[in-house]
Short mmCIF file of C-alpha atoms in Angstrom, two decimals:
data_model
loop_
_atom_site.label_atom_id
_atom_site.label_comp_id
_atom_site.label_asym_id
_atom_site.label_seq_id
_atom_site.Cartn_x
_atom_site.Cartn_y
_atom_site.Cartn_z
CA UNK A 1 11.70 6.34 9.90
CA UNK A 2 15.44 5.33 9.17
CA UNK A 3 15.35 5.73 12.91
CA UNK A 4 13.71 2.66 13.58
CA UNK A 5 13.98 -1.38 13.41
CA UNK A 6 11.63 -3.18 12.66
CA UNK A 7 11.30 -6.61 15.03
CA UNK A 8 8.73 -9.06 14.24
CA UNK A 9 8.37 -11.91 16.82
CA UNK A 10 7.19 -15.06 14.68
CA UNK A 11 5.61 -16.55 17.99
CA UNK A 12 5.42 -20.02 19.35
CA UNK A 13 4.63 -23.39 18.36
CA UNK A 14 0.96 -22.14 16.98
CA UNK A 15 -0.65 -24.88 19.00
CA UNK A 16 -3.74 -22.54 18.32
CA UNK A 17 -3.03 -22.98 14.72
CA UNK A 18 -2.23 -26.65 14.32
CA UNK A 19 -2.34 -28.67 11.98
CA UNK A 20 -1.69 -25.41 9.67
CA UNK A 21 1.71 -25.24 11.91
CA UNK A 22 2.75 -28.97 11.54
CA UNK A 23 4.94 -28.14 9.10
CA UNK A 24 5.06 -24.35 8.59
CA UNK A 25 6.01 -21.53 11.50
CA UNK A 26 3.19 -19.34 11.90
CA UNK A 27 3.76 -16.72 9.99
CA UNK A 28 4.53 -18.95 7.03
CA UNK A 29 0.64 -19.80 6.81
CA UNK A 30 -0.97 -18.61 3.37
CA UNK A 31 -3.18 -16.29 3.67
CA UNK A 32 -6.48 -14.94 0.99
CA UNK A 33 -5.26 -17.15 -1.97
CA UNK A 34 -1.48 -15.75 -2.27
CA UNK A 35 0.42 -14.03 0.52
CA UNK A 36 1.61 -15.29 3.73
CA UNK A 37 0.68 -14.22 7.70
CA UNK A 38 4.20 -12.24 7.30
CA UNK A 39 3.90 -10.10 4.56
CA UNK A 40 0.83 -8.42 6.35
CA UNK A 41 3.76 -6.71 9.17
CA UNK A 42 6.30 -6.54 6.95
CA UNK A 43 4.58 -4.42 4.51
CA UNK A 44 3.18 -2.29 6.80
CA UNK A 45 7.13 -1.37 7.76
CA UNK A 46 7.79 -0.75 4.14
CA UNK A 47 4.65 1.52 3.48
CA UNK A 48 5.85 3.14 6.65
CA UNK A 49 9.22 3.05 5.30
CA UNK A 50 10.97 1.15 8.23
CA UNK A 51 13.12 -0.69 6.00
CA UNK A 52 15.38 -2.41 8.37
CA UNK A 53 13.69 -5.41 9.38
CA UNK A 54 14.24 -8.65 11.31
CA UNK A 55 11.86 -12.30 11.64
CA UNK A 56 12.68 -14.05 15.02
CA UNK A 57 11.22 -17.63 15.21
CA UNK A 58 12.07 -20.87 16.14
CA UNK A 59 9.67 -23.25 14.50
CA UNK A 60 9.73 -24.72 11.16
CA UNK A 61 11.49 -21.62 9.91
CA UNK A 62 12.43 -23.55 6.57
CA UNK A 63 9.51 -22.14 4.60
CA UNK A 64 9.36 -18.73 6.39
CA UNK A 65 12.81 -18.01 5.26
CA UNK A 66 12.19 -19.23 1.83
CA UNK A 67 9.62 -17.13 1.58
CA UNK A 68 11.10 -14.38 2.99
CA UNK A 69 14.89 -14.53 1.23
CA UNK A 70 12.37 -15.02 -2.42
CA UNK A 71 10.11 -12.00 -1.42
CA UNK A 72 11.91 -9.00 0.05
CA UNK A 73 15.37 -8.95 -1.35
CA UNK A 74 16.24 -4.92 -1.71
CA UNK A 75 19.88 -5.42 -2.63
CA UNK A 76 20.87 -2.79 -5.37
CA UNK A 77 18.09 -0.30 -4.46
CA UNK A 78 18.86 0.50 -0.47
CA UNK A 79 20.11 -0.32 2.48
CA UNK A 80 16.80 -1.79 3.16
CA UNK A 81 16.36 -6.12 4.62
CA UNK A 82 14.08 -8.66 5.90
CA UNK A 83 16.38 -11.12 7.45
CA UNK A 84 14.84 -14.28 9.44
CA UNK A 85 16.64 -14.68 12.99
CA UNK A 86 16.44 -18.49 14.20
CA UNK A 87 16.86 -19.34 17.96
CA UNK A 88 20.22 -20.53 18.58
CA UNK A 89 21.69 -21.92 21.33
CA UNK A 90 25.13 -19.95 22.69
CA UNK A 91 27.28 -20.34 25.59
CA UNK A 92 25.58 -17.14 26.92
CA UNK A 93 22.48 -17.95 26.10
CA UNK A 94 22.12 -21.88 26.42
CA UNK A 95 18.63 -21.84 25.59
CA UNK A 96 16.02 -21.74 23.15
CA UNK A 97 13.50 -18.55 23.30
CA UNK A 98 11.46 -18.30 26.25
CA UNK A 99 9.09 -15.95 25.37
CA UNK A 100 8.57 -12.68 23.65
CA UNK A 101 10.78 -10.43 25.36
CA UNK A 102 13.97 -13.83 25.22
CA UNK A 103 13.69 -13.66 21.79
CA UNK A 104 14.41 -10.33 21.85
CA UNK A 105 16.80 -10.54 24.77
CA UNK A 106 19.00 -13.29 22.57
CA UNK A 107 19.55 -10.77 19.57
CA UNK A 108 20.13 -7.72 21.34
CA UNK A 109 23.94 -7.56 20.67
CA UNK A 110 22.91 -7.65 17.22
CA UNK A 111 19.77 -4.85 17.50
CA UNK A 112 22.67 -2.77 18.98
CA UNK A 113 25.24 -2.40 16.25
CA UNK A 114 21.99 -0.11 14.58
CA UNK A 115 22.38 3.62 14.44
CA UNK A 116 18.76 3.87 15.36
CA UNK A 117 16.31 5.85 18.22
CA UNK A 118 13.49 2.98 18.38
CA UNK A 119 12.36 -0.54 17.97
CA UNK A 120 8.89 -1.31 17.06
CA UNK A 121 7.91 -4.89 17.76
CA UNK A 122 5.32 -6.16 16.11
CA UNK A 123 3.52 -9.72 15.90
CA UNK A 124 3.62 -12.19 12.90
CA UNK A 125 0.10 -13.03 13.11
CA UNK A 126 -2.32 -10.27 13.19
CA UNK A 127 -4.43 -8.94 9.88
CA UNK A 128 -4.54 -5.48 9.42
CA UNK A 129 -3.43 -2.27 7.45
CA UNK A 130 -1.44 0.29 9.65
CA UNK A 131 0.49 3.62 9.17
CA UNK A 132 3.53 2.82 11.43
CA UNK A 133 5.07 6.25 11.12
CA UNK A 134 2.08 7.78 12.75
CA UNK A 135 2.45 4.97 15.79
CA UNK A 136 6.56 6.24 16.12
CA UNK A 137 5.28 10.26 15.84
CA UNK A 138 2.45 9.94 18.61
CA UNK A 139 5.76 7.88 20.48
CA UNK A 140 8.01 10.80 19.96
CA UNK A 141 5.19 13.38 20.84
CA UNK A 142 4.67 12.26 23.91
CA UNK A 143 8.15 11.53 24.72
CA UNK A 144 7.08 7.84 25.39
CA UNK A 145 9.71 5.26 26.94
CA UNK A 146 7.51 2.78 25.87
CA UNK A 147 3.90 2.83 22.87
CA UNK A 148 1.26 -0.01 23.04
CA UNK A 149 -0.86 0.02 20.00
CA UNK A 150 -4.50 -0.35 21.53
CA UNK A 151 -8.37 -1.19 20.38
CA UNK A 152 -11.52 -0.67 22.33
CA UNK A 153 -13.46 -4.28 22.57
CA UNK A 154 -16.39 -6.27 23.89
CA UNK A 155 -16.61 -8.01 26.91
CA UNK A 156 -16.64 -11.71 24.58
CA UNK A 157 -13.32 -11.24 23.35
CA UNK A 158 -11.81 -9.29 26.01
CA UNK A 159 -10.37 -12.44 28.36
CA UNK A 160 -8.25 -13.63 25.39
CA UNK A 161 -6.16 -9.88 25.73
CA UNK A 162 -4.18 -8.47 27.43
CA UNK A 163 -6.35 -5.64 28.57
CA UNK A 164 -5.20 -1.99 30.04
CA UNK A 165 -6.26 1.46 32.01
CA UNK A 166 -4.96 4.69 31.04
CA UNK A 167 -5.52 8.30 32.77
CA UNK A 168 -6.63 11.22 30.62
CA UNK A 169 -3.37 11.98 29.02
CA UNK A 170 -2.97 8.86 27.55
CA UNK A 171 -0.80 7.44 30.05
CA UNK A 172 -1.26 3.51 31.31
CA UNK A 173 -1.58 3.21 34.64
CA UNK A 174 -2.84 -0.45 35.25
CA UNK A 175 -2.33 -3.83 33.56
CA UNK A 176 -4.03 -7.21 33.45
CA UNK A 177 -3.06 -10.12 31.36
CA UNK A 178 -6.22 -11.88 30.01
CA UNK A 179 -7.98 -11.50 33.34
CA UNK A 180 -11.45 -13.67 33.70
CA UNK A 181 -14.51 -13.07 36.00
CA UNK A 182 -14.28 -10.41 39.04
CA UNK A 183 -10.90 -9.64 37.46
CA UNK A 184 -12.16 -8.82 33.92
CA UNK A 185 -14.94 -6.63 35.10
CA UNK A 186 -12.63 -4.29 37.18
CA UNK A 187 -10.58 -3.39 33.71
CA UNK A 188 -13.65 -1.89 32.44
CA UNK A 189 -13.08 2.08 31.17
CA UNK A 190 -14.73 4.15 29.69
CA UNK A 191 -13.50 4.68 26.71
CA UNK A 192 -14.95 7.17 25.35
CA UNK A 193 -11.24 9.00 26.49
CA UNK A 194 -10.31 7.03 23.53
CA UNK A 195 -12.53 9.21 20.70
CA UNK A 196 -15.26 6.74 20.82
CA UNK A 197 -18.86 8.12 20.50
CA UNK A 198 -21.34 6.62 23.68
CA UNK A 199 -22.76 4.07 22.16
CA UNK A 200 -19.58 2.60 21.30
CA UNK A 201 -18.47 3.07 24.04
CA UNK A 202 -20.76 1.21 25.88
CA UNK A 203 -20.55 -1.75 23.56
CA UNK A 204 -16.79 -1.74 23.83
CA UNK A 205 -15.31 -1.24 27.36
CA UNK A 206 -12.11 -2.67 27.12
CA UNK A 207 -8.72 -1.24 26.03
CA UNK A 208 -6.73 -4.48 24.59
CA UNK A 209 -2.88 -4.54 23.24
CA UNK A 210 -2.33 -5.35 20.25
CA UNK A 211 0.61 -6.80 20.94
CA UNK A 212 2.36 -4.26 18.98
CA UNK A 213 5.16 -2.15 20.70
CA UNK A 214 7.60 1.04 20.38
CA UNK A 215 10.51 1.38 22.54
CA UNK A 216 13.09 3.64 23.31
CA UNK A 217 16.47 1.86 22.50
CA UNK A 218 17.59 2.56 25.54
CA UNK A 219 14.98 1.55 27.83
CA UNK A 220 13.88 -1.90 26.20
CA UNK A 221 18.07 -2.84 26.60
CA UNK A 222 17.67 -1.55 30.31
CA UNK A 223 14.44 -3.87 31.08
CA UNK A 224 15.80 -6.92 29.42
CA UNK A 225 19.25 -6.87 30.55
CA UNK A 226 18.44 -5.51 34.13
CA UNK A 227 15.33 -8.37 34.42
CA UNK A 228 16.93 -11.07 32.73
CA UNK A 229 14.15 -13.57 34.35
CA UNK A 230 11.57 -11.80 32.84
CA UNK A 231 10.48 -13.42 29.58
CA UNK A 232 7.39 -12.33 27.85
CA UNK A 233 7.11 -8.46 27.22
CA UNK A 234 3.21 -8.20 27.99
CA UNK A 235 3.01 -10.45 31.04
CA UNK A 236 6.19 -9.47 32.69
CA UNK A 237 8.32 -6.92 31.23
CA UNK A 238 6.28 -4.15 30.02
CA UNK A 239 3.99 -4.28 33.54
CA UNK A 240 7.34 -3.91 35.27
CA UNK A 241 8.02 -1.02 33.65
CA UNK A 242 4.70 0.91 34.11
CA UNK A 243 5.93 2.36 37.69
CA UNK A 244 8.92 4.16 36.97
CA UNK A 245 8.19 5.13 32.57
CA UNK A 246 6.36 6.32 30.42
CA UNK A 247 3.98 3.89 28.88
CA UNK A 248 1.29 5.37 26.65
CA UNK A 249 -1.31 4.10 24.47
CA UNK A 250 -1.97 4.71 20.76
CA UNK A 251 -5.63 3.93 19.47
CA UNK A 252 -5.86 2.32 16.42
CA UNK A 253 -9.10 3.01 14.74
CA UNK A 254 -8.85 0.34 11.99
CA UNK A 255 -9.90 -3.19 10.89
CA UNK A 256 -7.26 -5.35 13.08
CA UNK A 257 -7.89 -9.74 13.71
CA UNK A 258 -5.70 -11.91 15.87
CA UNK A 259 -5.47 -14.84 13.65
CA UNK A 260 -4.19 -17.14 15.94
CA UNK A 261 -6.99 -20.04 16.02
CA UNK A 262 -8.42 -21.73 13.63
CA UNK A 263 -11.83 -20.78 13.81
CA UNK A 264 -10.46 -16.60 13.73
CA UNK A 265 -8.05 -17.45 10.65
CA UNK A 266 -11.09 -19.12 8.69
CA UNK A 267 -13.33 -16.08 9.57
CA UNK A 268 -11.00 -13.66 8.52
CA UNK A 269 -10.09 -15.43 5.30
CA UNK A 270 -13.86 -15.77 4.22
CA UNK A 271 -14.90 -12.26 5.24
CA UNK A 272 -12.32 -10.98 2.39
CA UNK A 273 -14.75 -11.83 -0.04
CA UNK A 274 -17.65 -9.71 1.37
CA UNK A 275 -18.79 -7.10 -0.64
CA UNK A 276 -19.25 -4.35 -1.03
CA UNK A 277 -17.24 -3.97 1.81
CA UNK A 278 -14.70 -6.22 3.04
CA UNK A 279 -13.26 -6.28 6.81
CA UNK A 280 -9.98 -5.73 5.11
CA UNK A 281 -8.96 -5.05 1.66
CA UNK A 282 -5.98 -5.93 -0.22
CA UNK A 283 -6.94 -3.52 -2.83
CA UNK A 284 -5.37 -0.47 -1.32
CA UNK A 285 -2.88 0.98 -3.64
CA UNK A 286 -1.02 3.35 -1.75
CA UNK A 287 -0.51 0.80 0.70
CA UNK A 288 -0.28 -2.71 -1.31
CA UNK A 289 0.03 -5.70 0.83
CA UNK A 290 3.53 -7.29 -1.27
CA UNK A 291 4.58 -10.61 -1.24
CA UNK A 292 6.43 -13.42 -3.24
CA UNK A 293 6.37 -13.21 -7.54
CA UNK A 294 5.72 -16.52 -8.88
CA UNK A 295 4.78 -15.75 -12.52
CA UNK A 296 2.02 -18.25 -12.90
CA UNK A 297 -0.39 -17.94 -15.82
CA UNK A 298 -4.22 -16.57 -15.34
CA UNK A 299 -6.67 -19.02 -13.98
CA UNK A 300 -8.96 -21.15 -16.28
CA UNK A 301 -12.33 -21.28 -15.64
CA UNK A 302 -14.37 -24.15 -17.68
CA UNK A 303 -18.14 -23.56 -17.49
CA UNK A 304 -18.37 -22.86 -14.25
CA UNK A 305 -20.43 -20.98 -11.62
CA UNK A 306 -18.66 -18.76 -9.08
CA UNK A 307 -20.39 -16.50 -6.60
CA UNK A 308 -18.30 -13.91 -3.78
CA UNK A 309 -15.36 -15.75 -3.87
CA UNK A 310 -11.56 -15.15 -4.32
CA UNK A 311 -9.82 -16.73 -6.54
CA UNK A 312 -5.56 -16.87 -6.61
CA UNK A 313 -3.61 -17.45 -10.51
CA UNK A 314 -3.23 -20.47 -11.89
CA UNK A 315 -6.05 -22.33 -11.04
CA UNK A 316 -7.88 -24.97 -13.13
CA UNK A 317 -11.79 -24.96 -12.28
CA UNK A 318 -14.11 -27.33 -14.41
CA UNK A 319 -17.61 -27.52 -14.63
CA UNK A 320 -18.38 -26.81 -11.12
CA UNK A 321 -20.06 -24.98 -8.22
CA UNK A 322 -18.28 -22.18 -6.01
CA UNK A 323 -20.13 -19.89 -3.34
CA UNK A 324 -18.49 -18.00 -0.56
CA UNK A 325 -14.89 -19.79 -1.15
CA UNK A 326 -11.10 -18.33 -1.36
CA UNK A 327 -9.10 -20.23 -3.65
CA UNK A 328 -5.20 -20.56 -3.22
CA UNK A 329 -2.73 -20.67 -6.30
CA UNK A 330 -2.45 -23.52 -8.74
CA UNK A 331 -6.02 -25.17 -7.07
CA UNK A 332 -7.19 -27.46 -9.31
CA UNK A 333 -11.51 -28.67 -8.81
CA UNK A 334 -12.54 -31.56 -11.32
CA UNK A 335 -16.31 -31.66 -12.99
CA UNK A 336 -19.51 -31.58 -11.16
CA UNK A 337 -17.80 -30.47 -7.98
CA UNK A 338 -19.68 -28.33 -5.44
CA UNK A 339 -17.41 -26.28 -3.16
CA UNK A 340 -18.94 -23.57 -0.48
CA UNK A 341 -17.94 -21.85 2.16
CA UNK A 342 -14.24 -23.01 2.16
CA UNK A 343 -10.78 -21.78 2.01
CA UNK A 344 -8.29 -23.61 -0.16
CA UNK A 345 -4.46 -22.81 -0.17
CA UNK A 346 -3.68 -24.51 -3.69
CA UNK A 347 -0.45 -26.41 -4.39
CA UNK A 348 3.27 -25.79 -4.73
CA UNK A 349 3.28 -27.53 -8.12
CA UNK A 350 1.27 -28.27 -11.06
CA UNK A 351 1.28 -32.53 -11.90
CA UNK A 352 1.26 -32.92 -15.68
CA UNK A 353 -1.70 -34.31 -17.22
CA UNK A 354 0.06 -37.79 -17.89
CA UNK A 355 1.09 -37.66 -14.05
CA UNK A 356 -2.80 -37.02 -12.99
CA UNK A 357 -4.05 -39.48 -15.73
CA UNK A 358 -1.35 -42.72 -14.31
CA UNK A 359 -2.28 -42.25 -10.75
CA UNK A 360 -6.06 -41.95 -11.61
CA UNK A 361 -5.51 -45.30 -14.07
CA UNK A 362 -3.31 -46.94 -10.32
CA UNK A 363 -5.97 -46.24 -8.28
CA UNK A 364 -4.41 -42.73 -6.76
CA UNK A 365 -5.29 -39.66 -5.92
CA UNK A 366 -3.51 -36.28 -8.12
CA UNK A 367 -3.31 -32.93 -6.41
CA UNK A 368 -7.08 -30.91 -6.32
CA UNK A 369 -10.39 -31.64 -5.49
CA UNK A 370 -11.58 -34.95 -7.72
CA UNK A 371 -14.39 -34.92 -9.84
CA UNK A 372 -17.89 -35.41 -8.22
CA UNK A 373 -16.51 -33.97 -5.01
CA UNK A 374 -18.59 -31.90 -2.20
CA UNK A 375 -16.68 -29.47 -0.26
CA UNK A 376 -18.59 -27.16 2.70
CA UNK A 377 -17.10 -25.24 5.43
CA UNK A 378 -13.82 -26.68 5.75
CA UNK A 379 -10.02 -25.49 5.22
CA UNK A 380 -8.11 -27.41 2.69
CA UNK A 381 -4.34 -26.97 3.27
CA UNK A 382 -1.78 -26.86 0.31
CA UNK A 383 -0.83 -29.93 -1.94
CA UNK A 384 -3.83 -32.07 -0.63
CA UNK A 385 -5.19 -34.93 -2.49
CA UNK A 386 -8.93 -35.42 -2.33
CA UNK A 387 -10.60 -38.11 -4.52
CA UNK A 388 -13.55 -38.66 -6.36
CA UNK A 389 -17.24 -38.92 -5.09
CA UNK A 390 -15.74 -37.33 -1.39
CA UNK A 391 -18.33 -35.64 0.83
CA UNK A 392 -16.38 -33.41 3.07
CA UNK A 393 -19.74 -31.85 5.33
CA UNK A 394 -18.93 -32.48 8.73
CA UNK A 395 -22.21 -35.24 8.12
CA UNK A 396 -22.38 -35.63 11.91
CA UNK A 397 -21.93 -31.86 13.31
CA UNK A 398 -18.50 -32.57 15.19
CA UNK A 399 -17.33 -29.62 16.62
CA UNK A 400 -13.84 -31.36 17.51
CA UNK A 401 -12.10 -34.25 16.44
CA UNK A 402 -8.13 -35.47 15.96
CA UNK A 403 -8.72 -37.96 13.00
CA UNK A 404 -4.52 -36.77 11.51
CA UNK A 405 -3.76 -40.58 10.80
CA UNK A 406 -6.84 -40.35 8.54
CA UNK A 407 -5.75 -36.81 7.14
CA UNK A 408 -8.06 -34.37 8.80
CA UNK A 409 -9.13 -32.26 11.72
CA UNK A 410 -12.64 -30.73 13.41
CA UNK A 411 -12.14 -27.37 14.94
CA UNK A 412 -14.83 -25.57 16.27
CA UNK A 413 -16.65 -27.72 13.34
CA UNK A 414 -14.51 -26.77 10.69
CA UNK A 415 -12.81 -29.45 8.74
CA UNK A 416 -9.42 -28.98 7.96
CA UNK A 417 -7.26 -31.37 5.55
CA UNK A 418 -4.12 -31.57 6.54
CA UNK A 419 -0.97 -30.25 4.20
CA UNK A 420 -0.42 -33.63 2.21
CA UNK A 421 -2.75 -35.03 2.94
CA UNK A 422 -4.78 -37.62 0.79
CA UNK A 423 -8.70 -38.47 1.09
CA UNK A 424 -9.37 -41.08 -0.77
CA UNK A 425 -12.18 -41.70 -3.48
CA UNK A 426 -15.77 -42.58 -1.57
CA UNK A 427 -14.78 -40.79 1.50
CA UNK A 428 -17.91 -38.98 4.05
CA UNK A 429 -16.22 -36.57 6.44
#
């Protein structure tokens, strides 16, 4: 695997995402309690021991590369990196990234000076556990010019995919990118090619991308110097290709979740506390997920009741009520509090009791959840101040609403509070 770099495209904006995005890039946005969207890919390269690794964004990178430069820092033991790649503007290329395939386009001087047979390209915002060595051998096997990581899915979720066709050795022959109606229903397979039994079949009869990629080096530097209009690699560039290389597919049998709405990243937070299953576990040692050491002391739990929930260190939880939650680091819930069905990413710093007790005494609001508080189905985002006595229920059943001057959103009828953010005491949401 010394072979291979690692490229992992931080995305867009995350309109998708927002307001988790206001002030974060995508894959800066915590995920189950501790980590962040980007240590999911990058350590999956390190269990798969691609250690040569590069972050392209070009959003609100200022967190993403604090957390990256804090969290992966191999100096002294290899030759091994994470470095975050910002869009830049150069004579050559007087432009910010236009897509997927730009991005990589901008850097490819730089991908070049590597002593290295293939790139794999993989997406900052996808949950999932994956053997990336096995991905590059079925690659080699095959003697591939280009690998798409693929799953089998339903007819509901297939329009938001790029979906696929592939003969019976593997090979893709036909492309559409998230095709609807008449267009969706002519990508059906059967996909049984793929391993899957009937049934399964049947209920999934879709190949999607993942959005995850392996490339010969030379090939992906002919395509995006040769096609230097095309921008994104699964609308333009890799459909392109598909007439004169060798594009295969590579199932992957696994849990895998696009994360890249709201309503999918709050589903896929909460499911990590099923049991005795869940979707996706974090407690796989041969393949840990890593991520950022911050030495915080063990939570404190005062006379409390807490039921299938996840709960980060350093949290302060008094006298209250938690069911079906995931708790972030250094959350702090006052007395009598009821909290369900909610996923809250903590705070960046603890305020001293005589801190908390002043702004209480002035009428303000400290970091946490105040005392007396109800919390249900909602997404609390880091450092927010909620007061005392505040119902946060969605009392009306909005499914969508832009309230950010008051400090919140409705998506999909969850209630996220912004990063920041302060509700005050009294408050019905």
């Amino acid at each position: 695997m010394n072979k291979v770099l690692g490229i992992i495209l931080g995305g867009g904006a995350g309109t998708r995402l927002y307001p988790l995005t206001k002030l974060r890039a995508k894959p800066a946005v915590p995920l189950a309690g501790k980590y962040r969207l980007i240590d999911i890919p990058i350590s999956n390269c390190i269990n798969s021991e691609i250690l040569k690794i590069y972050v392209l964004t070009q959003f609100n990178s200022a967190s993403l590369n604090r957390h990256v430069s804090r969290a992966y820092n191999f100096s002294g033991f290899s030759d091994g990196f994470v470095e975050v790649l910002a869009a830049q503007q150069t004579k050559e290329n007087p432009d910010w990234f236009q897509g997927t395939a730009d991005a990589v386009r901008q850097y490819i001087w730089l991908f070049d000076e590597w002593d290295i047979d293939e790139y794999i390209i993989l997406s900052g915002d996808h949950l999932y556990r994956m053997d990336y060595s096995k991905f590059v051998e079925h690659h080699r096997k095959t003697n591939a010019d280009i690998t798409i990581s693929v799953v089998p899915i339903d007819e509901k979720r297939a329009e938001a995919f790029g979906l696929m066709k592939i003969d019976d050795s593997g090979r893709i022959t036909d492309f559409s990118e998230k095709p609807k109606g008449d267009a969706l229903k002519q990508m059906a397979v059967d996909t049984s090619i793929l391993g899957l039994n009937p049934e399964e079949a049947k209920e999934k009869p879709y190949i999607a991308s993942m959005g995850i990629y392996v490339f010969k080096k030379e090939v992906l530097r002919k395509l995006l110097t040769e096609n230097p209009d095309q921008t994104d690699f699964g609308k333009e560039v890799i459909p392109f290709a598909a007439k004169d290389h060798n594009i295969q597919a590579y199932l992957f049998k696994g849990y895998w979740e696009d994360i890249g709405t709201i309503e999918a990243f709050y589903d896929a937070n909460l499911s990590l506390t099923n049991q005795p299953q869940p979707s996706f576990s974090f407690y796989d040692e041969k393949a840990p997920i890593y991520t950022r050491s911050r030495y915080l002391p063990p939570t404190k739990l005062l006379d409390s009741q807490v039921t299938q929930s996840i709960i980060g260190e350093g949290c302060i939880i008094k006298e209250c009520r938690i069911n079906h939650c995931v708790l972030g680091v250094r959350t702090r819930i006052e007395t009598n509090c009821v909290v369900e069905d909610t996923l809250i990413m903590g705070a960046d710093l603890y305020e001293p009791y005589s801190v908390r007790q002043a702004k209480l005494k002035d009428g303000g609001v400290p970091i946490g959840i105040g005392a007396n508080s109800i919390v249900r189905r909602a997404i609390v985002d880091k450092n927010a101040r909620i007061g005392q006595n505040v119902q946060i229920i969605n009392k009306d059943r909005v499914e969508e609403a832009n309230r950010e001057d008051e400090g919140f959103l409705i998506r999909n009828g969850i209630v996220v509070v912004i990063k920041n953010a302060s509700i005050a005491d009294n408050t019905i949401i």
